[in-house]
Short mmCIF file of C-alpha atoms and ligand atoms in Angstrom, two decimals:
data_model
loop_
_atom_site.label_atom_id
_atom_site.label_comp_id
_atom_site.label_asym_id
_atom_site.label_seq_id
_atom_site.Cartn_x
_atom_site.Cartn_y
_atom_site.Cartn_z
CA MET A 1 -6.27 -15.87 0.68
CA SER A 2 -6.94 -15.00 -2.93
CA GLN A 3 -4.60 -14.65 -5.89
CA CYS A 4 -4.29 -11.15 -7.31
CA PHE A 5 -2.74 -10.02 -10.57
CA GLY A 6 -1.01 -6.66 -10.82
CA TYR A 7 2.17 -4.79 -11.67
CA GLY A 8 5.08 -4.31 -9.31
CA VAL A 9 8.83 -4.01 -8.95
CA THR A 10 11.32 -6.52 -7.56
CA SER A 11 14.27 -4.15 -6.97
CA ALA A 12 15.15 -0.45 -6.98
CA ASP A 13 16.36 -0.43 -10.58
CA ALA A 14 13.84 -2.88 -12.09
CA PRO A 15 10.94 -1.74 -14.28
CA LEU A 16 7.35 -2.52 -13.33
CA THR A 17 6.40 -5.99 -14.55
CA PRO A 18 3.29 -8.18 -14.28
CA MET A 19 3.15 -10.30 -11.13
CA THR A 20 0.75 -12.44 -9.13
CA PHE A 21 0.56 -12.15 -5.33
CA GLU A 22 -1.84 -12.97 -2.48
CA ARG A 23 -4.49 -10.82 -0.83
CA ARG A 24 -5.66 -11.76 2.67
CA ALA A 25 -8.97 -13.57 3.21
CA LEU A 26 -11.82 -11.27 4.28
CA ASN A 27 -11.83 -10.43 8.00
CA GLU A 28 -15.24 -9.66 9.50
CA ASP A 29 -14.63 -5.91 9.12
CA ASP A 30 -13.06 -6.07 5.64
CA VAL A 31 -14.32 -4.89 2.26
CA ALA A 32 -13.17 -6.54 -0.99
CA ILE A 33 -12.92 -4.13 -3.91
CA ALA A 34 -12.53 -4.71 -7.67
CA ILE A 35 -10.26 -1.85 -8.75
CA ALA A 36 -11.49 0.20 -11.72
CA TYR A 37 -8.89 2.99 -11.74
CA CYS A 38 -5.71 3.83 -9.88
CA GLY A 39 -3.91 7.17 -9.98
CA VAL A 40 -0.14 7.41 -10.40
CA CYS A 41 1.61 9.39 -7.66
CA HIS A 42 5.24 10.52 -7.72
CA SER A 43 5.54 8.71 -4.36
CA ASP A 44 4.94 5.40 -6.18
CA ALA A 45 8.18 5.93 -8.11
CA HIS A 46 10.07 7.25 -5.04
CA GLN A 47 9.08 4.10 -3.13
CA ALA A 48 9.86 1.73 -6.01
CA HIS A 49 13.30 3.29 -6.45
CA ASN A 50 13.97 3.02 -2.70
CA ASP A 51 14.53 6.79 -2.43
CA TRP A 52 13.43 6.61 1.22
CA HIS A 53 15.65 3.59 2.05
CA ASN A 54 12.77 1.52 3.43
CA THR A 55 11.28 -0.38 0.48
CA ASN A 56 10.24 -4.03 0.86
CA TYR A 57 10.28 -5.92 -2.44
CA PRO A 58 8.35 -7.06 -4.33
CA LEU A 59 6.49 -3.75 -4.18
CA VAL A 60 3.05 -3.22 -5.75
CA PRO A 61 2.46 0.58 -5.71
CA GLY A 62 -0.79 2.54 -6.04
CA HIS A 63 -2.69 4.55 -3.40
CA GLU A 64 -5.29 6.41 -5.44
CA ILE A 65 -7.74 3.54 -5.76
CA VAL A 66 -11.37 3.52 -6.88
CA GLY A 67 -13.64 0.63 -7.74
CA HIS A 68 -16.65 -1.38 -6.68
CA VAL A 69 -17.33 -3.57 -3.66
CA THR A 70 -17.39 -7.29 -4.50
CA ALA A 71 -17.79 -8.74 -0.98
CA VAL A 72 -18.04 -7.57 2.64
CA GLY A 73 -17.14 -9.22 5.95
CA SER A 74 -19.88 -10.29 8.36
CA ALA A 75 -19.56 -7.18 10.58
CA VAL A 76 -19.55 -4.60 7.78
CA THR A 77 -22.65 -2.40 7.79
CA ALA A 78 -21.59 0.72 5.89
CA PHE A 79 -20.92 -0.94 2.51
CA ALA A 80 -22.70 -3.39 0.23
CA VAL A 81 -21.75 -5.30 -2.90
CA GLY A 82 -21.80 -2.97 -5.92
CA ASP A 83 -21.06 0.28 -4.03
CA ALA A 84 -18.63 2.71 -5.69
CA VAL A 85 -15.79 3.12 -3.20
CA ALA A 86 -12.28 4.52 -2.86
CA VAL A 87 -9.10 3.88 -0.89
CA GLY A 88 -6.27 6.37 -0.41
CA CYS A 89 -2.88 6.14 1.25
CA LEU A 90 -4.09 4.55 4.50
CA VAL A 91 -5.56 1.09 5.09
CA ASP A 92 -5.36 0.83 8.88
CA SER A 93 -4.34 2.53 12.15
CA CYS A 94 -4.91 1.92 15.90
CA LEU A 95 -8.14 4.04 15.87
CA ARG A 96 -7.67 4.65 19.62
CA CYS A 97 -4.88 7.21 20.07
CA ALA A 98 -5.47 10.97 20.24
CA ALA A 99 -4.47 11.41 16.59
CA CYS A 100 -6.88 8.71 15.34
CA GLU A 101 -9.68 9.99 17.57
CA GLY A 102 -8.97 13.49 16.26
CA GLY A 103 -9.45 12.34 12.66
CA GLU A 104 -5.73 12.34 11.83
CA GLU A 105 -5.20 8.61 11.29
CA GLN A 106 -2.16 9.43 9.14
CA LEU A 107 -0.48 10.60 12.36
CA CYS A 108 -1.49 7.50 14.40
CA GLU A 109 0.74 7.27 17.47
CA LYS A 110 1.19 3.54 16.89
CA GLY A 111 2.05 4.17 13.25
CA PRO A 112 -0.51 4.17 10.43
CA THR A 113 -0.60 1.32 7.92
CA GLY A 114 0.11 2.58 4.41
CA THR A 115 -1.66 1.10 1.40
CA TYR A 116 1.62 -0.35 0.13
CA ASN A 117 5.01 -1.18 1.62
CA ALA A 118 3.66 -1.27 5.20
CA ARG A 119 3.74 -4.25 7.56
CA GLU A 120 0.24 -5.71 7.94
CA ARG A 121 -1.06 -5.07 11.48
CA ASN A 122 -1.30 -8.81 12.15
CA GLY A 123 2.41 -9.02 11.25
CA ASP A 124 1.64 -11.11 8.21
CA GLY A 125 3.72 -9.68 5.35
CA PHE A 126 3.46 -6.29 3.69
CA THR A 127 0.59 -4.33 2.19
CA ARG A 128 0.38 -4.16 -1.59
CA GLY A 129 -1.28 -1.31 -3.46
CA GLY A 130 -3.66 -0.55 -6.27
CA TYR A 131 -1.73 -1.32 -9.47
CA ALA A 132 -3.78 -4.54 -9.34
CA GLU A 133 -7.12 -6.22 -10.00
CA HIS A 134 -8.52 -6.08 -6.49
CA ILE A 135 -7.77 -5.21 -2.85
CA VAL A 136 -9.05 -6.08 0.63
CA VAL A 137 -9.32 -3.13 3.08
CA ARG A 138 -10.68 -2.63 6.62
CA ASP A 139 -14.07 -0.91 6.36
CA ARG A 140 -13.08 2.14 8.43
CA PHE A 141 -10.52 3.04 5.72
CA VAL A 142 -12.87 2.68 2.75
CA LEU A 143 -14.47 5.86 1.38
CA LYS A 144 -17.72 6.32 -0.47
CA VAL A 145 -17.55 7.85 -3.94
CA PRO A 146 -20.45 10.34 -4.00
CA ASP A 147 -23.02 10.22 -6.79
CA GLY A 148 -22.03 12.58 -9.56
CA LEU A 149 -18.28 12.00 -9.19
CA ASP A 150 -16.92 10.04 -12.14
CA LEU A 151 -14.73 7.23 -10.77
CA ARG A 152 -11.68 8.09 -12.85
CA TYR A 153 -11.71 11.68 -11.58
CA ALA A 154 -12.11 10.50 -8.02
CA ALA A 155 -8.81 8.60 -8.14
CA PRO A 156 -6.32 11.53 -7.93
CA LEU A 157 -8.30 13.06 -5.06
CA LEU A 158 -7.27 10.17 -2.81
CA CYS A 159 -3.65 11.32 -2.50
CA ALA A 160 -2.89 14.40 -4.62
CA GLY A 161 -6.21 16.01 -3.68
CA ILE A 162 -6.20 15.37 0.06
CA THR A 163 -2.50 16.23 0.40
CA MET A 164 -3.30 19.75 -0.82
CA TRP A 165 -6.76 20.04 0.78
CA SER A 166 -5.43 19.28 4.23
CA PRO A 167 -2.98 22.26 4.51
CA LEU A 168 -5.34 24.54 2.56
CA ARG A 169 -7.99 23.93 5.24
CA ARG A 170 -5.57 23.89 8.18
CA PHE A 171 -4.18 27.31 7.20
CA HIS A 172 -7.57 28.77 6.23
CA ALA A 173 -7.20 29.30 2.49
CA GLY A 174 -10.19 31.32 1.34
CA PRO A 175 -11.32 34.79 0.27
CA GLY A 176 -8.70 37.44 1.00
CA LYS A 177 -5.85 34.90 1.35
CA ARG A 178 -2.94 34.96 -1.09
CA VAL A 179 -1.95 31.37 -1.74
CA GLY A 180 1.04 30.19 -3.79
CA ILE A 181 1.32 26.62 -5.05
CA VAL A 182 4.89 25.60 -5.88
CA GLY A 183 5.26 23.00 -8.68
CA LEU A 184 2.60 22.23 -11.28
CA GLY A 185 2.34 18.43 -11.26
CA GLY A 186 -0.19 16.02 -9.80
CA LEU A 187 -0.34 17.64 -6.36
CA GLY A 188 0.17 21.19 -7.63
CA HIS A 189 -2.67 21.13 -10.13
CA MET A 190 -5.08 19.97 -7.43
CA GLY A 191 -3.69 22.67 -5.15
CA VAL A 192 -4.51 25.37 -7.69
CA LYS A 193 -7.99 24.01 -8.36
CA LEU A 194 -8.88 23.56 -4.69
CA ALA A 195 -7.44 26.90 -3.53
CA ALA A 196 -9.36 28.65 -6.32
CA ALA A 197 -12.56 26.77 -5.40
CA LEU A 198 -12.11 27.93 -1.79
CA GLY A 199 -12.00 31.53 -3.04
CA ALA A 200 -8.31 32.31 -2.41
CA GLU A 201 -6.16 34.47 -4.69
CA VAL A 202 -3.95 31.81 -6.26
CA THR A 203 -0.47 32.09 -7.75
CA MET A 204 1.15 29.17 -9.57
CA ILE A 205 4.88 29.20 -8.84
CA THR A 206 6.59 27.09 -11.48
CA THR A 207 9.93 26.36 -13.13
CA SER A 208 8.15 25.78 -16.47
CA PRO A 209 7.18 28.86 -18.56
CA SER A 210 5.31 26.46 -20.88
CA LYS A 211 2.81 25.69 -18.09
CA ALA A 212 1.66 29.30 -17.58
CA ALA A 213 -1.45 29.05 -19.77
CA ASP A 214 -2.43 25.73 -18.20
CA ALA A 215 -2.01 27.19 -14.72
CA ARG A 216 -4.42 30.00 -15.55
CA ALA A 217 -6.89 27.55 -17.08
CA LEU A 218 -6.75 25.50 -13.87
CA GLY A 219 -7.73 28.58 -11.87
CA ALA A 220 -4.51 30.48 -11.04
CA ASP A 221 -4.90 34.27 -10.94
CA HIS A 222 -1.15 34.79 -11.40
CA VAL A 223 1.87 32.81 -12.55
CA LEU A 224 5.33 33.36 -11.05
CA LEU A 225 8.42 31.83 -12.65
CA SER A 226 10.69 30.68 -9.84
CA ASN A 227 13.80 30.92 -12.01
CA ASP A 228 13.08 34.59 -12.88
CA ARG A 229 15.07 36.40 -10.17
CA ASP A 230 13.50 39.80 -10.86
CA ALA A 231 9.96 38.41 -10.70
CA MET A 232 10.76 36.55 -7.47
CA LYS A 233 12.21 39.75 -5.98
CA ALA A 234 9.12 41.72 -7.00
CA SER A 235 6.91 39.11 -5.25
CA ARG A 236 8.64 39.28 -1.85
CA ASN A 237 6.45 39.52 1.26
CA ARG A 238 3.32 38.88 -0.78
CA PHE A 239 1.93 35.50 0.30
CA ASP A 240 -0.07 34.24 3.27
CA LEU A 241 0.39 30.56 2.42
CA LEU A 242 2.77 28.63 0.19
CA ILE A 243 2.49 24.88 -0.43
CA ASP A 244 5.68 23.38 -1.83
CA THR A 245 5.23 20.18 -3.89
CA ILE A 246 8.74 19.98 -5.43
CA PRO A 247 9.72 16.28 -5.28
CA ASN A 248 13.47 16.76 -4.71
CA ALA A 249 15.66 18.39 -2.03
CA HIS A 250 15.96 22.11 -2.73
CA ASP A 251 16.76 25.48 -1.18
CA VAL A 252 13.62 26.91 0.43
CA ALA A 253 15.05 30.39 1.08
CA PRO A 254 13.83 31.93 -2.21
CA TYR A 255 10.29 30.80 -1.35
CA LEU A 256 10.41 31.87 2.31
CA ASN A 257 11.25 35.36 1.05
CA LEU A 258 7.85 35.43 -0.66
CA LEU A 259 5.93 35.10 2.63
CA GLY A 260 4.30 38.18 4.11
CA ARG A 261 3.44 38.85 7.76
CA ASN A 262 2.59 35.62 9.63
CA GLY A 263 2.94 33.73 6.37
CA VAL A 264 3.31 29.94 6.41
CA MET A 265 5.20 27.74 3.97
CA VAL A 266 4.13 24.08 4.02
CA MET A 267 6.44 21.34 2.76
CA VAL A 268 4.51 18.45 1.19
CA GLY A 269 6.80 17.37 -1.67
CA ALA A 270 10.39 16.40 -0.96
CA ILE A 271 10.80 13.97 1.93
CA ASP A 272 14.45 14.90 2.15
CA PHE A 273 16.90 17.27 3.84
CA ILE A 274 16.20 20.98 3.66
CA PRO A 275 19.45 22.87 2.99
CA PRO A 276 20.35 25.27 5.83
CA VAL A 277 18.09 28.29 6.11
CA HIS A 278 19.09 31.54 7.84
CA ALA A 279 16.83 31.99 10.87
CA GLY A 280 16.54 35.68 10.03
CA LEU A 281 14.25 34.68 7.15
CA LEU A 282 11.82 33.20 9.70
CA LEU A 283 12.10 36.02 12.23
CA GLN A 284 11.32 38.53 9.53
CA ASN A 285 7.55 38.78 9.00
CA HIS A 286 7.02 36.08 11.71
CA ARG A 287 7.19 33.40 9.04
CA SER A 288 6.65 29.68 9.73
CA LEU A 289 7.94 26.62 7.92
CA ALA A 290 5.57 23.66 8.36
CA GLY A 291 4.96 20.19 6.98
CA SER A 292 1.88 18.18 6.08
CA ALA A 293 1.23 14.51 5.34
CA ILE A 294 -1.80 13.40 3.29
CA GLY A 295 -5.02 13.70 5.40
CA GLY A 296 -7.39 11.76 7.65
CA ILE A 297 -10.30 9.57 6.57
CA ALA A 298 -13.15 11.98 7.45
CA ALA A 299 -11.32 14.86 5.75
CA THR A 300 -10.81 12.75 2.63
CA GLN A 301 -14.52 11.86 2.57
CA GLY A 302 -15.27 15.57 2.95
CA LEU A 303 -12.99 16.37 0.02
CA LEU A 304 -14.73 13.79 -2.22
CA GLU A 305 -18.06 15.41 -1.36
CA PHE A 306 -16.74 18.94 -1.93
CA CYS A 307 -15.34 17.94 -5.34
CA ALA A 308 -18.58 16.19 -6.36
CA GLU A 309 -20.68 19.17 -5.31
CA HIS A 310 -18.47 21.83 -6.93
CA GLN A 311 -17.27 19.58 -9.78
CA VAL A 312 -13.63 20.25 -8.93
CA LEU A 313 -12.10 17.53 -11.08
CA PRO A 314 -8.49 16.56 -11.66
CA GLN A 315 -7.04 16.70 -15.15
CA CYS A 316 -6.38 13.03 -15.88
CA GLU A 317 -4.45 11.27 -18.62
CA LEU A 318 -5.94 7.79 -18.78
CA ILE A 319 -3.41 5.04 -19.57
CA PRO A 320 -3.50 1.27 -19.91
CA MET A 321 -1.44 -0.63 -17.31
CA GLN A 322 0.97 -1.67 -20.07
CA GLU A 323 2.12 1.97 -20.42
CA ILE A 324 3.01 2.46 -16.77
CA ASN A 325 6.80 2.45 -17.23
CA THR A 326 6.53 5.18 -19.87
CA ALA A 327 4.22 7.16 -17.60
CA TRP A 328 6.75 6.96 -14.75
CA GLU A 329 9.56 8.09 -17.09
CA ARG A 330 7.42 11.02 -18.26
CA MET A 331 6.57 11.93 -14.66
CA GLN A 332 10.26 11.95 -13.78
CA ARG A 333 11.18 14.23 -16.65
CA ASN A 334 8.31 16.59 -15.77
CA ASP A 335 6.18 15.74 -18.81
CA ILE A 336 2.85 15.47 -17.01
CA LYS A 337 -0.64 16.91 -17.59
CA TYR A 338 -1.45 16.51 -14.74
CA ARG A 339 -2.17 13.08 -13.27
CA PHE A 340 -1.85 9.69 -14.93
CA VAL A 341 -4.72 7.34 -14.07
CA ILE A 342 -4.46 3.64 -14.90
CA ASP A 343 -7.56 2.05 -16.43
CA MET A 344 -7.57 -1.36 -14.73
CA ALA A 345 -9.74 -2.87 -17.47
CA SER A 346 -6.44 -3.01 -19.40
CA LEU A 347 -5.05 -5.55 -16.90
CA LYS A 348 -7.19 -8.22 -18.49
CA ALA A 349 -5.18 -7.78 -21.70
CA ALA A 350 -1.84 -8.11 -19.85
P1 NAP W 1 4.77 15.43 -10.01
O1 NAP W 1 3.45 15.20 -10.64
O2 NAP W 1 5.99 14.85 -10.62
O3 NAP W 1 4.94 17.04 -9.86
C1 NAP W 1 6.06 17.65 -9.29
C2 NAP W 1 6.24 19.06 -9.88
O4 NAP W 1 7.33 19.70 -9.18
C3 NAP W 1 6.66 19.07 -11.33
O5 NAP W 1 5.57 19.02 -12.21
C4 NAP W 1 7.43 20.38 -11.45
O6 NAP W 1 6.52 21.48 -11.60
C5 NAP W 1 8.07 20.53 -10.08
N1 NAP W 1 9.46 20.06 -10.11
C6 NAP W 1 9.91 18.83 -10.48
N2 NAP W 1 11.24 18.75 -10.35
C7 NAP W 1 11.63 19.96 -9.87
C8 NAP W 1 12.90 20.52 -9.51
N3 NAP W 1 14.04 19.78 -9.61
N4 NAP W 1 12.95 21.80 -9.07
C9 NAP W 1 11.82 22.54 -8.97
N5 NAP W 1 10.59 22.06 -9.28
C10 NAP W 1 10.52 20.79 -9.73
O7 NAP W 1 4.77 14.89 -8.50
P2 NAP W 1 3.51 14.76 -7.48
O8 NAP W 1 2.84 13.45 -7.66
O9 NAP W 1 2.75 16.02 -7.50
O10 NAP W 1 4.31 14.62 -6.10
C11 NAP W 1 5.17 15.67 -5.65
C12 NAP W 1 5.92 15.24 -4.41
O11 NAP W 1 4.99 15.14 -3.32
C13 NAP W 1 6.59 13.87 -4.51
O12 NAP W 1 7.88 13.97 -3.91
C14 NAP W 1 5.72 12.96 -3.68
O13 NAP W 1 6.43 11.89 -3.09
C15 NAP W 1 5.24 13.93 -2.61
N6 NAP W 1 3.97 13.56 -1.94
C16 NAP W 1 3.83 13.91 -0.65
C17 NAP W 1 2.66 13.67 0.01
C18 NAP W 1 2.47 14.09 1.42
O14 NAP W 1 1.64 13.52 2.11
N7 NAP W 1 3.17 15.10 1.89
C19 NAP W 1 1.61 13.02 -0.66
C20 NAP W 1 1.78 12.70 -2.00
C21 NAP W 1 2.96 12.97 -2.64
P3 NAP W 1 6.89 22.82 -12.46
O15 NAP W 1 7.19 22.33 -13.85
O16 NAP W 1 5.64 23.60 -12.34
O17 NAP W 1 8.06 23.48 -11.79
ZN1 ZN W 2 0.62 9.73 -3.34
#
């Protein structure tokens, strides 16, 4: 065991405060990592506030982790002390079921182990995330940060990036495909950048007129205001793929109407009820409503390499750990441009 200093919450309505907790001793297949940066995901706040009714306190959030290896277990061959590495939303899975063997560890039939708030596979307490000095992770769930990818820009790729990359690839976003990204926040801005990099025709679908210029600068060909009824009507039947990142329960019917023939709408944002939808909306144009959860380890490694090669970089606002509560408040009132990343060097001052 080793003592670790970080920030966490002790109840659903408590702010993040400094706390000390234990990390497990290195198993033979573990990698110990000194965390340099950690991205701030809207899921961190959902989990802290117990929005999904399953939070174990104290909770240390953070699943967009990058840093350097400080020690490796005796059986680790792929990593050495000093390597630049990353950890996303997954730290373990059975590695034997069809999902794991198919590279979809996030869908592990025995249940994947999340980076925070998950029961450790040896039954020994709960995982704690990256708002902290260091972390110990099984080697198979550690990613390599490619040369040429600045560590701070790698952080948001580990959740926001892969959550968008996965459905973009699964539904073949590319030249000739009309892709709409719904919601310009952490996930949405990566969705626009990645869809544009893949060669798709990209539309940013937003509630915020003030974000139109940013959306275009990020790579959107068009901007559609979702609260402009006439514009939404004029865009009916136009899209092949929509990825919906809105964090709260909402009516999906206005978006389904935008899908053309064989169009697919993928829910990645709200983990909540979808208000009733008339089946006629799905029959028409042979539309599908799908879901997607983060992405597997090999796909995430592939994304890091794609982003390094094409320099597809998130737009990060770097903050010291001490400003995390303000960052969460800003995220919740939609004042975000477009991913907060915590500089862990600031922890030393805490
Ligand atoms: P975020 O940075 O807060 O961005 C969310 C965006 O959604 C906002 O910027 C806003 O964009 C739009 N929005 C917010 N409230 C809205 C409302 N009431 N109605 C319509 N649009 C609204 O959040 P994020 O980090 O991107 O995360 C988004 C969601 O994805 C969260 O719920 C998170 O838990 C979930 N998530 C899921 C996965 C997965 O595996 N499926 C992975 C990571 C995160 P505009 O101003 O452009 O409208
Ligand atoms: Zn996340």
